mmCIF file of C-alpha atoms in Angstrom:
data_model
loop_
_atom_site.group_PDB
_atom_site.id
_atom_site.type_symbol
_atom_site.label_atom_id
_atom_site.label_comp_id
_atom_site.label_asym_id
_atom_site.label_seq_id
_atom_site.Cartn_x
_atom_site.Cartn_y
_atom_site.Cartn_z
ATOM 1 C CA MET U 1 120.966 119.685 -16.780
ATOM 2 C CA LYS U 2 123.057 117.590 -19.157
ATOM 3 C CA ARG U 3 120.117 115.186 -19.704
ATOM 4 C CA LEU U 4 117.686 118.024 -20.324
ATOM 5 C CA PHE U 5 120.025 119.531 -22.916
ATOM 6 C CA LEU U 6 120.416 116.200 -24.729
ATOM 7 C CA LEU U 7 116.654 115.660 -24.665
ATOM 8 C CA MET U 8 116.012 119.142 -26.058
ATOM 9 C CA LEU U 9 118.652 118.648 -28.731
ATOM 10 C CA THR U 10 117.066 115.348 -29.742
ATOM 11 C CA VAL U 11 113.571 116.847 -29.860
ATOM 12 C CA ALA U 12 114.850 119.802 -31.878
ATOM 13 C CA ALA U 13 116.622 117.529 -34.346
ATOM 14 C CA ILE U 14 113.514 115.396 -34.779
ATOM 15 C CA SER U 15 111.099 118.291 -35.108
ATOM 16 C CA TYR U 16 113.200 120.098 -37.703
ATOM 17 C CA SER U 17 113.982 117.056 -39.799
ATOM 18 C CA CYS U 18 110.575 115.333 -40.002
ATOM 19 C CA ASP U 19 109.532 117.161 -43.155
ATOM 20 C CA LYS U 20 112.795 116.237 -44.847
ATOM 21 C CA LEU U 21 112.157 112.500 -45.036
ATOM 22 C CA LEU U 22 113.174 111.651 -48.583
ATOM 23 C CA ASP U 23 113.509 107.894 -48.676
ATOM 24 C CA PHE U 24 111.513 105.124 -47.123
ATOM 25 C CA LEU U 25 111.217 101.447 -47.896
ATOM 26 C CA ILE U 26 108.146 99.285 -48.072
ATOM 27 C CA ASP U 27 109.355 95.716 -48.290
ATOM 28 C CA HIS U 28 106.595 93.628 -49.825
ATOM 29 C CA THR U 29 106.447 90.301 -51.623
ATOM 30 C CA PHE U 30 103.668 89.844 -54.138
ATOM 31 C CA ASP U 31 102.340 86.296 -54.017
ATOM 32 C CA TYR U 32 100.218 84.570 -56.591
ATOM 33 C CA SER U 33 98.972 81.001 -56.445
ATOM 34 C CA HIS U 34 98.334 79.316 -59.777
ATOM 35 C CA PRO U 35 96.476 76.012 -59.380
ATOM 36 C CA VAL U 36 96.952 73.643 -62.307
ATOM 37 C CA ASN U 37 94.639 70.664 -62.676
ATOM 38 C CA LEU U 38 95.234 68.673 -65.834
ATOM 39 C CA PRO U 39 92.874 65.760 -66.526
ATOM 40 C CA ALA U 40 94.486 62.378 -67.183
ATOM 41 C CA ASP U 41 93.106 62.234 -70.720
ATOM 42 C CA GLY U 42 93.525 65.945 -71.411
ATOM 43 C CA PRO U 43 96.162 68.330 -72.700
ATOM 44 C CA THR U 44 99.593 68.608 -71.144
ATOM 45 C CA ASP U 45 99.784 72.387 -71.393
ATOM 46 C CA TYR U 46 98.196 75.287 -69.561
ATOM 47 C CA SER U 47 98.373 79.062 -69.223
ATOM 48 C CA ASP U 48 97.161 81.749 -66.880
ATOM 49 C CA GLU U 49 97.764 85.386 -66.094
ATOM 50 C CA TYR U 50 97.507 87.506 -62.999
ATOM 51 C CA THR U 51 97.715 91.247 -62.398
ATOM 52 C CA PHE U 52 99.770 92.448 -59.462
ATOM 53 C CA ASP U 53 98.445 95.734 -58.093
ATOM 54 C CA ALA U 54 100.916 97.500 -55.808
ATOM 55 C CA THR U 55 98.082 99.333 -54.061
ATOM 56 C CA ASP U 56 96.748 96.016 -52.737
ATOM 57 C CA ASN U 57 99.443 96.513 -50.094
ATOM 58 C CA GLN U 58 98.064 98.938 -47.500
ATOM 59 C CA ASP U 59 101.446 100.603 -46.872
ATOM 60 C CA VAL U 60 101.787 101.323 -50.585
ATOM 61 C CA ALA U 61 98.209 102.590 -50.825
ATOM 62 C CA ASP U 62 98.722 104.882 -47.817
ATOM 63 C CA ASN U 63 101.898 106.366 -49.317
ATOM 64 C CA ILE U 64 101.093 106.234 -53.039
ATOM 65 C CA ASN U 65 101.658 109.974 -53.548
ATOM 66 C CA ASN U 66 105.147 109.723 -52.048
ATOM 67 C CA ILE U 67 106.363 106.722 -54.051
ATOM 68 C CA SER U 68 108.671 107.596 -56.904
ATOM 69 C CA GLY U 69 109.626 104.100 -58.003
ATOM 70 C CA TYR U 70 109.731 100.381 -57.380
ATOM 71 C CA THR U 71 112.568 97.884 -57.276
ATOM 72 C CA VAL U 72 112.154 94.300 -58.480
ATOM 73 C CA ASN U 73 114.442 92.001 -56.511
ATOM 74 C CA SER U 74 113.496 88.579 -57.849
ATOM 75 C CA LEU U 75 110.879 86.345 -59.390
ATOM 76 C CA LYS U 76 110.507 82.852 -57.932
ATOM 77 C CA PHE U 77 108.131 79.953 -58.226
ATOM 78 C CA SER U 78 107.450 76.802 -56.292
ATOM 79 C CA ILE U 79 105.302 73.743 -56.806
ATOM 80 C CA GLU U 80 103.079 72.506 -54.007
ATOM 81 C CA ASP U 81 100.948 69.404 -53.579
ATOM 82 C CA PHE U 82 102.087 67.713 -56.777
ATOM 83 C CA VAL U 83 100.143 64.507 -57.363
ATOM 84 C CA PRO U 84 100.987 61.677 -57.891
ATOM 85 C CA ASP U 85 103.938 61.301 -55.600
ATOM 86 C CA THR U 86 105.704 58.706 -57.725
ATOM 87 C CA GLY U 87 107.347 58.739 -61.104
ATOM 88 C CA ILE U 88 109.210 61.520 -62.818
ATOM 89 C CA VAL U 89 107.249 64.199 -64.591
ATOM 90 C CA SER U 90 109.179 67.112 -66.034
ATOM 91 C CA GLY U 91 107.873 70.487 -67.043
ATOM 92 C CA SER U 92 108.797 73.615 -68.925
ATOM 93 C CA PHE U 93 107.434 76.967 -67.791
ATOM 94 C CA SER U 94 107.424 80.354 -69.497
ATOM 95 C CA PHE U 95 106.914 83.716 -67.860
ATOM 96 C CA TYR U 96 106.476 87.195 -69.275
ATOM 97 C CA PHE U 97 104.903 90.465 -68.246
ATOM 98 C CA LYS U 98 102.289 92.720 -69.815
ATOM 99 C CA ASN U 99 101.527 96.369 -69.243
ATOM 100 C CA THR U 100 98.043 97.702 -68.512
ATOM 101 C CA ALA U 101 97.442 98.097 -72.261
ATOM 102 C CA GLY U 102 97.965 94.338 -72.661
ATOM 103 C CA ASN U 103 101.284 94.577 -74.503
ATOM 104 C CA GLN U 104 104.236 92.366 -73.624
ATOM 105 C CA ILE U 105 107.021 94.161 -71.791
ATOM 106 C CA GLY U 106 110.466 92.674 -71.358
ATOM 107 C CA ASP U 107 111.523 89.232 -72.474
ATOM 108 C CA VAL U 108 109.966 85.791 -72.205
ATOM 109 C CA THR U 109 111.832 83.674 -69.653
ATOM 110 C CA THR U 110 111.639 79.881 -69.754
ATOM 111 C CA LYS U 111 112.571 77.516 -66.953
ATOM 112 C CA THR U 112 112.678 73.699 -67.127
ATOM 113 C CA VAL U 113 112.160 71.448 -64.111
ATOM 114 C CA ASP U 114 113.346 67.848 -64.477
ATOM 115 C CA ASN U 115 111.262 66.380 -61.648
ATOM 116 C CA LEU U 116 108.120 68.223 -60.565
ATOM 117 C CA PHE U 117 107.392 65.884 -57.658
ATOM 118 C CA ALA U 118 110.895 66.298 -56.217
ATOM 119 C CA LEU U 119 110.556 70.085 -56.419
ATOM 120 C CA SER U 120 107.165 69.919 -54.717
ATOM 121 C CA ALA U 121 108.471 67.646 -51.952
ATOM 122 C CA SER U 122 111.493 69.873 -51.305
ATOM 123 C CA GLY U 123 109.478 73.053 -50.833
ATOM 124 C CA ASP U 124 112.231 74.926 -52.657
ATOM 125 C CA LYS U 125 111.576 78.104 -54.589
ATOM 126 C CA VAL U 126 113.145 78.305 -58.029
ATOM 127 C CA ASP U 127 114.627 81.598 -59.198
ATOM 128 C CA ILE U 128 113.413 82.803 -62.573
ATOM 129 C CA PRO U 129 116.292 84.701 -64.188
ATOM 130 C CA LEU U 130 115.102 88.044 -65.542
ATOM 131 C CA THR U 131 117.052 90.186 -67.980
ATOM 132 C CA GLN U 132 117.860 93.728 -66.924
ATOM 133 C CA GLY U 133 115.563 94.930 -69.712
ATOM 134 C CA THR U 134 112.670 92.971 -68.209
ATOM 135 C CA ILE U 135 113.405 94.252 -64.708
ATOM 136 C CA ASP U 136 113.527 97.834 -65.999
ATOM 137 C CA ALA U 137 110.271 97.398 -67.948
ATOM 138 C CA VAL U 138 108.437 95.951 -64.933
ATOM 139 C CA GLN U 139 109.757 98.667 -62.611
ATOM 140 C CA ASN U 140 108.742 101.371 -65.102
ATOM 141 C CA GLU U 141 105.245 99.915 -65.516
ATOM 142 C CA PHE U 142 104.778 99.690 -61.760
ATOM 143 C CA GLY U 143 106.088 103.246 -61.449
ATOM 144 C CA SER U 144 103.598 104.652 -63.929
ATOM 145 C CA THR U 145 100.487 102.520 -63.272
ATOM 146 C CA ASN U 146 101.159 100.608 -60.020
ATOM 147 C CA LYS U 147 100.151 97.433 -61.886
ATOM 148 C CA VAL U 148 101.785 94.742 -63.971
ATOM 149 C CA THR U 149 100.437 91.459 -65.316
ATOM 150 C CA ILE U 150 102.405 88.215 -65.339
ATOM 151 C CA VAL U 151 101.586 85.540 -67.902
ATOM 152 C CA VAL U 152 102.496 81.966 -66.960
ATOM 153 C CA SER U 153 102.337 79.035 -69.355
ATOM 154 C CA GLY U 154 103.768 75.580 -69.288
ATOM 155 C CA THR U 155 103.862 72.056 -70.558
ATOM 156 C CA VAL U 156 104.377 68.870 -68.575
ATOM 157 C CA SER U 157 105.934 65.743 -70.043
ATOM 158 C CA GLU U 158 102.855 63.707 -69.154
ATOM 159 C CA VAL U 159 99.660 64.046 -67.194
ATOM 160 C CA PRO U 160 100.111 61.945 -64.069
#
């Protein structure tokens, strides 16, 4: 009888509280691969942009009407398959975000890497420090449109 009572109490608690679910978390990392191929006799700078769409994640798309906001935890980058594998080539990279109207939101963040090959070989991901104003702007844009565009540009010290 004690088990039956506990089971009934559990079922009652679940059935009466299901419609009161207020918070849920969808933990998702947005990934973007930016291939850079600079010709040996060409320029040492590049740029690209990419739009992150939160609804590309199926969990977000399925719950879009229940989502009241987004939280940005970090922005990181890594370098993979850097060629050549000798010498020291440094680089400076800038990142900023745009809203769906194409206007810059938040601040431009610049990061310098002293040895691109060493970073590539390590497999490490480099944190891009974002100001609170940038984080707030990105979260607000995601909250209102579910999209935000990142603009990436950079210059390398030499074309390997």
